[in-house]
């Protein structure tokens, strides 16, 4: 921290996008866990163009193209997963698979039915994900509980308070 590594990674990302002829770079940020906060991107020339708490959408455009936006149907997307406990995930990395298993195992321990839904393509994530962090979500009765991995103790506390 404080050594400029994040700025160097961001600059490499921007340069790669320029070389590929892209119109700009869009980043998802959050001041919670699993994502970088927006400040590091703003320090590197990005501007915030949309927000869906706790997420911010930031962009650095290379041309005059319009600003990207978040979809405006998050409540409907979440409701489509129906009642009960649902983990929505992608096969992106082993930590996500482990997080999903933790939710399913903890639910079984509490006697709660739970299911897992895997989103397998970018198009599916873009149209079905229940939050801007499309690779992992925990929902209960069509409401987002978390977009990040929860340890069993924390998950039990949250599920017991509902």
PDB file of C-alpha atoms in Angstrom:
ATOM      1  CA  UNK A   1       0.000   0.000   0.000  1.00  0.00           C
ATOM      2  CA  UNK A   2       1.234   3.481  -0.820  1.00  0.00           C
ATOM      3  CA  UNK A   3       3.914   2.286  -3.254  1.00  0.00           C
ATOM      4  CA  UNK A   4       2.065   3.118  -6.485  1.00  0.00           C
ATOM      5  CA  UNK A   5       1.377  -0.475  -7.523  1.00  0.00           C
ATOM      6  CA  UNK A   6      -2.339   0.128  -8.070  1.00  0.00           C
ATOM      7  CA  UNK A   7      -1.631   3.141 -10.282  1.00  0.00           C
ATOM      8  CA  UNK A   8       0.869   1.130 -12.320  1.00  0.00           C
ATOM      9  CA  UNK A   9      -1.670  -1.683 -12.793  1.00  0.00           C
ATOM     10  CA  UNK A  10      -4.371   0.809 -13.795  1.00  0.00           C
ATOM     11  CA  UNK A  11      -2.045   2.495 -16.288  1.00  0.00           C
ATOM     12  CA  UNK A  12      -1.157  -0.897 -17.804  1.00  0.00           C
ATOM     13  CA  UNK A  13      -4.881  -1.652 -18.145  1.00  0.00           C
ATOM     14  CA  UNK A  14      -5.492   1.724 -19.812  1.00  0.00           C
ATOM     15  CA  UNK A  15      -2.565   1.235 -22.198  1.00  0.00           C
ATOM     16  CA  UNK A  16      -3.781  -2.251 -23.123  1.00  0.00           C
ATOM     17  CA  UNK A  17      -7.235  -0.858 -23.879  1.00  0.00           C
ATOM     18  CA  UNK A  18      -5.732   1.925 -26.026  1.00  0.00           C
ATOM     19  CA  UNK A  19      -3.605  -0.579 -27.984  1.00  0.00           C
ATOM     20  CA  UNK A  20      -6.725  -2.676 -28.623  1.00  0.00           C
ATOM     21  CA  UNK A  21      -8.589   0.378 -29.928  1.00  0.00           C
ATOM     22  CA  UNK A  22     -11.166   0.409 -27.136  1.00  0.00           C
ATOM     23  CA  UNK A  23     -13.301   3.469 -26.395  1.00  0.00           C
ATOM     24  CA  UNK A  24     -12.227   3.550 -22.747  1.00  0.00           C
ATOM     25  CA  UNK A  25     -12.145   1.538 -19.537  1.00  0.00           C
ATOM     26  CA  UNK A  26     -14.970   1.008 -17.062  1.00  0.00           C
ATOM     27  CA  UNK A  27     -14.375  -0.096 -13.469  1.00  0.00           C
ATOM     28  CA  UNK A  28     -16.655  -1.329 -10.692  1.00  0.00           C
ATOM     29  CA  UNK A  29     -15.675  -0.050  -7.256  1.00  0.00           C
ATOM     30  CA  UNK A  30     -16.949  -0.356  -3.700  1.00  0.00           C
ATOM     31  CA  UNK A  31     -15.772   0.745  -0.286  1.00  0.00           C
ATOM     32  CA  UNK A  32     -16.752  -2.668   1.067  1.00  0.00           C
ATOM     33  CA  UNK A  33     -14.840  -5.911   0.549  1.00  0.00           C
ATOM     34  CA  UNK A  34     -13.700  -7.722  -2.615  1.00  0.00           C
ATOM     35  CA  UNK A  35     -13.429  -4.564  -4.740  1.00  0.00           C
ATOM     36  CA  UNK A  36     -11.104  -1.586  -4.811  1.00  0.00           C
ATOM     37  CA  UNK A  37     -12.505   1.712  -3.565  1.00  0.00           C
ATOM     38  CA  UNK A  38     -13.295   4.456  -6.053  1.00  0.00           C
ATOM     39  CA  UNK A  39     -10.564   6.815  -4.782  1.00  0.00           C
ATOM     40  CA  UNK A  40      -7.725   4.907  -6.467  1.00  0.00           C
ATOM     41  CA  UNK A  41      -9.509   5.123  -9.822  1.00  0.00           C
ATOM     42  CA  UNK A  42     -10.395   8.791  -9.410  1.00  0.00           C
ATOM     43  CA  UNK A  43      -6.725   9.509  -8.616  1.00  0.00           C
ATOM     44  CA  UNK A  44      -5.947   7.926 -11.994  1.00  0.00           C
ATOM     45  CA  UNK A  45      -8.339  10.020 -14.077  1.00  0.00           C
ATOM     46  CA  UNK A  46     -11.565   8.012 -13.817  1.00  0.00           C
ATOM     47  CA  UNK A  47     -14.875   9.719 -13.133  1.00  0.00           C
ATOM     48  CA  UNK A  48     -17.896   8.242 -11.393  1.00  0.00           C
ATOM     49  CA  UNK A  49     -20.832   7.959 -13.794  1.00  0.00           C
ATOM     50  CA  UNK A  50     -23.342   5.821 -11.880  1.00  0.00           C
ATOM     51  CA  UNK A  51     -24.028   4.289  -8.483  1.00  0.00           C
ATOM     52  CA  UNK A  52     -26.034   1.398  -7.073  1.00  0.00           C
ATOM     53  CA  UNK A  53     -25.083   1.259  -3.403  1.00  0.00           C
ATOM     54  CA  UNK A  54     -22.575   0.007  -2.378  1.00  0.00           C
ATOM     55  CA  UNK A  55     -21.181  -0.003  -5.943  1.00  0.00           C
ATOM     56  CA  UNK A  56     -19.854   2.833  -8.066  1.00  0.00           C
ATOM     57  CA  UNK A  57     -19.321   2.717 -11.829  1.00  0.00           C
ATOM     58  CA  UNK A  58     -16.267   4.671 -12.955  1.00  0.00           C
ATOM     59  CA  UNK A  59     -15.034   5.387 -16.469  1.00  0.00           C
ATOM     60  CA  UNK A  60     -12.065   6.794 -18.300  1.00  0.00           C
ATOM     61  CA  UNK A  61     -13.067   7.391 -21.903  1.00  0.00           C
ATOM     62  CA  UNK A  62     -10.688   7.823 -24.799  1.00  0.00           C
ATOM     63  CA  UNK A  63     -13.304   9.376 -27.080  1.00  0.00           C
ATOM     64  CA  UNK A  64     -16.627  11.202 -26.844  1.00  0.00           C
ATOM     65  CA  UNK A  65     -18.751   8.075 -26.452  1.00  0.00           C
ATOM     66  CA  UNK A  66     -21.652   8.243 -23.982  1.00  0.00           C
ATOM     67  CA  UNK A  67     -21.159   7.291 -20.355  1.00  0.00           C
ATOM     68  CA  UNK A  68     -22.025   3.712 -19.432  1.00  0.00           C
ATOM     69  CA  UNK A  69     -24.730   3.108 -16.824  1.00  0.00           C
ATOM     70  CA  UNK A  70     -25.858   0.336 -14.563  1.00  0.00           C
ATOM     71  CA  UNK A  71     -29.038  -1.492 -15.513  1.00  0.00           C
ATOM     72  CA  UNK A  72     -32.058  -0.167 -13.614  1.00  0.00           C
ATOM     73  CA  UNK A  73     -33.756  -3.507 -12.916  1.00  0.00           C
ATOM     74  CA  UNK A  74     -31.834  -4.870  -9.918  1.00  0.00           C
ATOM     75  CA  UNK A  75     -34.962  -5.431  -7.780  1.00  0.00           C
ATOM     76  CA  UNK A  76     -36.631  -7.384 -10.600  1.00  0.00           C
ATOM     77  CA  UNK A  77     -33.483  -9.431 -11.209  1.00  0.00           C
ATOM     78  CA  UNK A  78     -33.258 -10.343  -7.533  1.00  0.00           C
ATOM     79  CA  UNK A  79     -36.958 -11.231  -7.362  1.00  0.00           C
ATOM     80  CA  UNK A  80     -36.593 -13.646 -10.318  1.00  0.00           C
ATOM     81  CA  UNK A  81     -34.561 -15.977  -8.111  1.00  0.00           C
ATOM     82  CA  UNK A  82     -37.686 -16.568  -6.019  1.00  0.00           C
ATOM     83  CA  UNK A  83     -38.098 -17.681  -2.453  1.00  0.00           C
ATOM     84  CA  UNK A  84     -35.564 -19.465  -0.318  1.00  0.00           C
ATOM     85  CA  UNK A  85     -31.809 -19.129  -0.144  1.00  0.00           C
ATOM     86  CA  UNK A  86     -29.979 -18.880  -3.469  1.00  0.00           C
ATOM     87  CA  UNK A  87     -26.302 -18.550  -4.296  1.00  0.00           C
ATOM     88  CA  UNK A  88     -25.645 -17.087  -7.736  1.00  0.00           C
ATOM     89  CA  UNK A  89     -22.098 -17.528  -8.966  1.00  0.00           C
ATOM     90  CA  UNK A  90     -19.804 -17.893 -11.935  1.00  0.00           C
ATOM     91  CA  UNK A  91     -17.044 -20.496 -12.335  1.00  0.00           C
ATOM     92  CA  UNK A  92     -14.503 -17.651 -12.141  1.00  0.00           C
ATOM     93  CA  UNK A  93     -12.260 -18.889  -9.353  1.00  0.00           C
ATOM     94  CA  UNK A  94     -12.007 -21.513  -6.593  1.00  0.00           C
ATOM     95  CA  UNK A  95     -12.764 -18.944  -3.875  1.00  0.00           C
ATOM     96  CA  UNK A  96     -16.189 -18.336  -5.388  1.00  0.00           C
ATOM     97  CA  UNK A  97     -16.891 -22.064  -5.533  1.00  0.00           C
ATOM     98  CA  UNK A  98     -15.759 -22.384  -1.907  1.00  0.00           C
ATOM     99  CA  UNK A  99     -17.968 -19.444  -0.904  1.00  0.00           C
ATOM    100  CA  UNK A 100     -20.978 -21.065  -2.570  1.00  0.00           C
ATOM    101  CA  UNK A 101     -20.265 -24.384  -0.823  1.00  0.00           C
ATOM    102  CA  UNK A 102     -20.045 -22.572   2.518  1.00  0.00           C
ATOM    103  CA  UNK A 103     -23.503 -21.047   1.979  1.00  0.00           C
ATOM    104  CA  UNK A 104     -25.065 -24.368   0.923  1.00  0.00           C
ATOM    105  CA  UNK A 105     -23.438 -26.271   3.832  1.00  0.00           C
ATOM    106  CA  UNK A 106     -24.400 -23.611   6.396  1.00  0.00           C
ATOM    107  CA  UNK A 107     -27.986 -23.564   5.144  1.00  0.00           C
ATOM    108  CA  UNK A 108     -28.154 -27.372   5.459  1.00  0.00           C
ATOM    109  CA  UNK A 109     -26.810 -27.122   9.004  1.00  0.00           C
ATOM    110  CA  UNK A 110     -29.622 -24.654   9.810  1.00  0.00           C
ATOM    111  CA  UNK A 111     -32.235 -26.804   8.073  1.00  0.00           C
ATOM    112  CA  UNK A 112     -32.833 -24.221   5.332  1.00  0.00           C
ATOM    113  CA  UNK A 113     -33.301 -25.297   1.742  1.00  0.00           C
ATOM    114  CA  UNK A 114     -30.749 -23.653  -0.544  1.00  0.00           C
ATOM    115  CA  UNK A 115     -29.824 -23.816  -4.185  1.00  0.00           C
ATOM    116  CA  UNK A 116     -26.961 -22.734  -6.387  1.00  0.00           C
ATOM    117  CA  UNK A 117     -27.320 -21.033  -9.767  1.00  0.00           C
ATOM    118  CA  UNK A 118     -24.257 -20.866 -12.014  1.00  0.00           C
ATOM    119  CA  UNK A 119     -24.019 -18.112 -14.623  1.00  0.00           C
ATOM    120  CA  UNK A 120     -21.809 -19.477 -17.397  1.00  0.00           C
ATOM    121  CA  UNK A 121     -21.290 -16.632 -19.857  1.00  0.00           C
ATOM    122  CA  UNK A 122     -20.664 -12.896 -19.874  1.00  0.00           C
ATOM    123  CA  UNK A 123     -24.027 -12.380 -21.586  1.00  0.00           C
ATOM    124  CA  UNK A 124     -25.769 -14.352 -18.839  1.00  0.00           C
ATOM    125  CA  UNK A 125     -24.027 -12.305 -16.134  1.00  0.00           C
ATOM    126  CA  UNK A 126     -24.988  -9.065 -17.901  1.00  0.00           C
ATOM    127  CA  UNK A 127     -28.665 -10.002 -18.094  1.00  0.00           C
ATOM    128  CA  UNK A 128     -29.264 -12.150 -14.986  1.00  0.00           C
ATOM    129  CA  UNK A 129     -26.807 -11.172 -12.246  1.00  0.00           C
ATOM    130  CA  UNK A 130     -28.665  -9.821  -9.198  1.00  0.00           C
ATOM    131  CA  UNK A 131     -26.055  -7.126  -8.455  1.00  0.00           C
ATOM    132  CA  UNK A 132     -23.316  -5.220 -10.279  1.00  0.00           C
ATOM    133  CA  UNK A 133     -20.766  -7.650  -8.835  1.00  0.00           C
ATOM    134  CA  UNK A 134     -22.019 -10.360 -11.144  1.00  0.00           C
ATOM    135  CA  UNK A 135     -19.735 -13.212 -10.139  1.00  0.00           C
ATOM    136  CA  UNK A 136     -21.170 -13.960  -6.666  1.00  0.00           C
ATOM    137  CA  UNK A 137     -24.377 -13.168  -4.780  1.00  0.00           C
ATOM    138  CA  UNK A 138     -26.308 -14.586  -1.869  1.00  0.00           C
ATOM    139  CA  UNK A 139     -30.065 -13.977  -1.971  1.00  0.00           C
ATOM    140  CA  UNK A 140     -32.889 -14.841   0.374  1.00  0.00           C
ATOM    141  CA  UNK A 141     -36.470 -14.583  -0.809  1.00  0.00           C
ATOM    142  CA  UNK A 142     -35.460 -12.453  -3.767  1.00  0.00           C
ATOM    143  CA  UNK A 143     -33.397  -9.973  -1.722  1.00  0.00           C
ATOM    144  CA  UNK A 144     -29.629  -9.525  -1.924  1.00  0.00           C
ATOM    145  CA  UNK A 145     -27.940 -10.499   1.354  1.00  0.00           C
ATOM    146  CA  UNK A 146     -24.344 -10.253   0.191  1.00  0.00           C
ATOM    147  CA  UNK A 147     -22.202  -9.980  -2.921  1.00  0.00           C
ATOM    148  CA  UNK A 148     -19.163 -11.412  -1.158  1.00  0.00           C
ATOM    149  CA  UNK A 149     -18.076 -14.564   0.628  1.00  0.00           C
ATOM    150  CA  UNK A 150     -19.432 -14.893   4.171  1.00  0.00           C
ATOM    151  CA  UNK A 151     -17.927 -17.114   6.825  1.00  0.00           C
ATOM    152  CA  UNK A 152     -20.355 -19.585   8.444  1.00  0.00           C
ATOM    153  CA  UNK A 153     -20.565 -17.625  11.727  1.00  0.00           C
ATOM    154  CA  UNK A 154     -21.521 -14.380   9.959  1.00  0.00           C
ATOM    155  CA  UNK A 155     -23.916 -16.164   7.599  1.00  0.00           C
ATOM    156  CA  UNK A 156     -25.653 -17.899  10.528  1.00  0.00           C
ATOM    157  CA  UNK A 157     -26.060 -14.545  12.277  1.00  0.00           C
ATOM    158  CA  UNK A 158     -27.579 -12.926   9.177  1.00  0.00           C
ATOM    159  CA  UNK A 159     -29.903 -15.853   8.461  1.00  0.00           C
ATOM    160  CA  UNK A 160     -31.038 -16.018  12.099  1.00  0.00           C
ATOM    161  CA  UNK A 161     -31.915 -12.307  12.151  1.00  0.00           C
ATOM    162  CA  UNK A 162     -34.348 -12.596   9.257  1.00  0.00           C
TER     163      UNK A 162
END
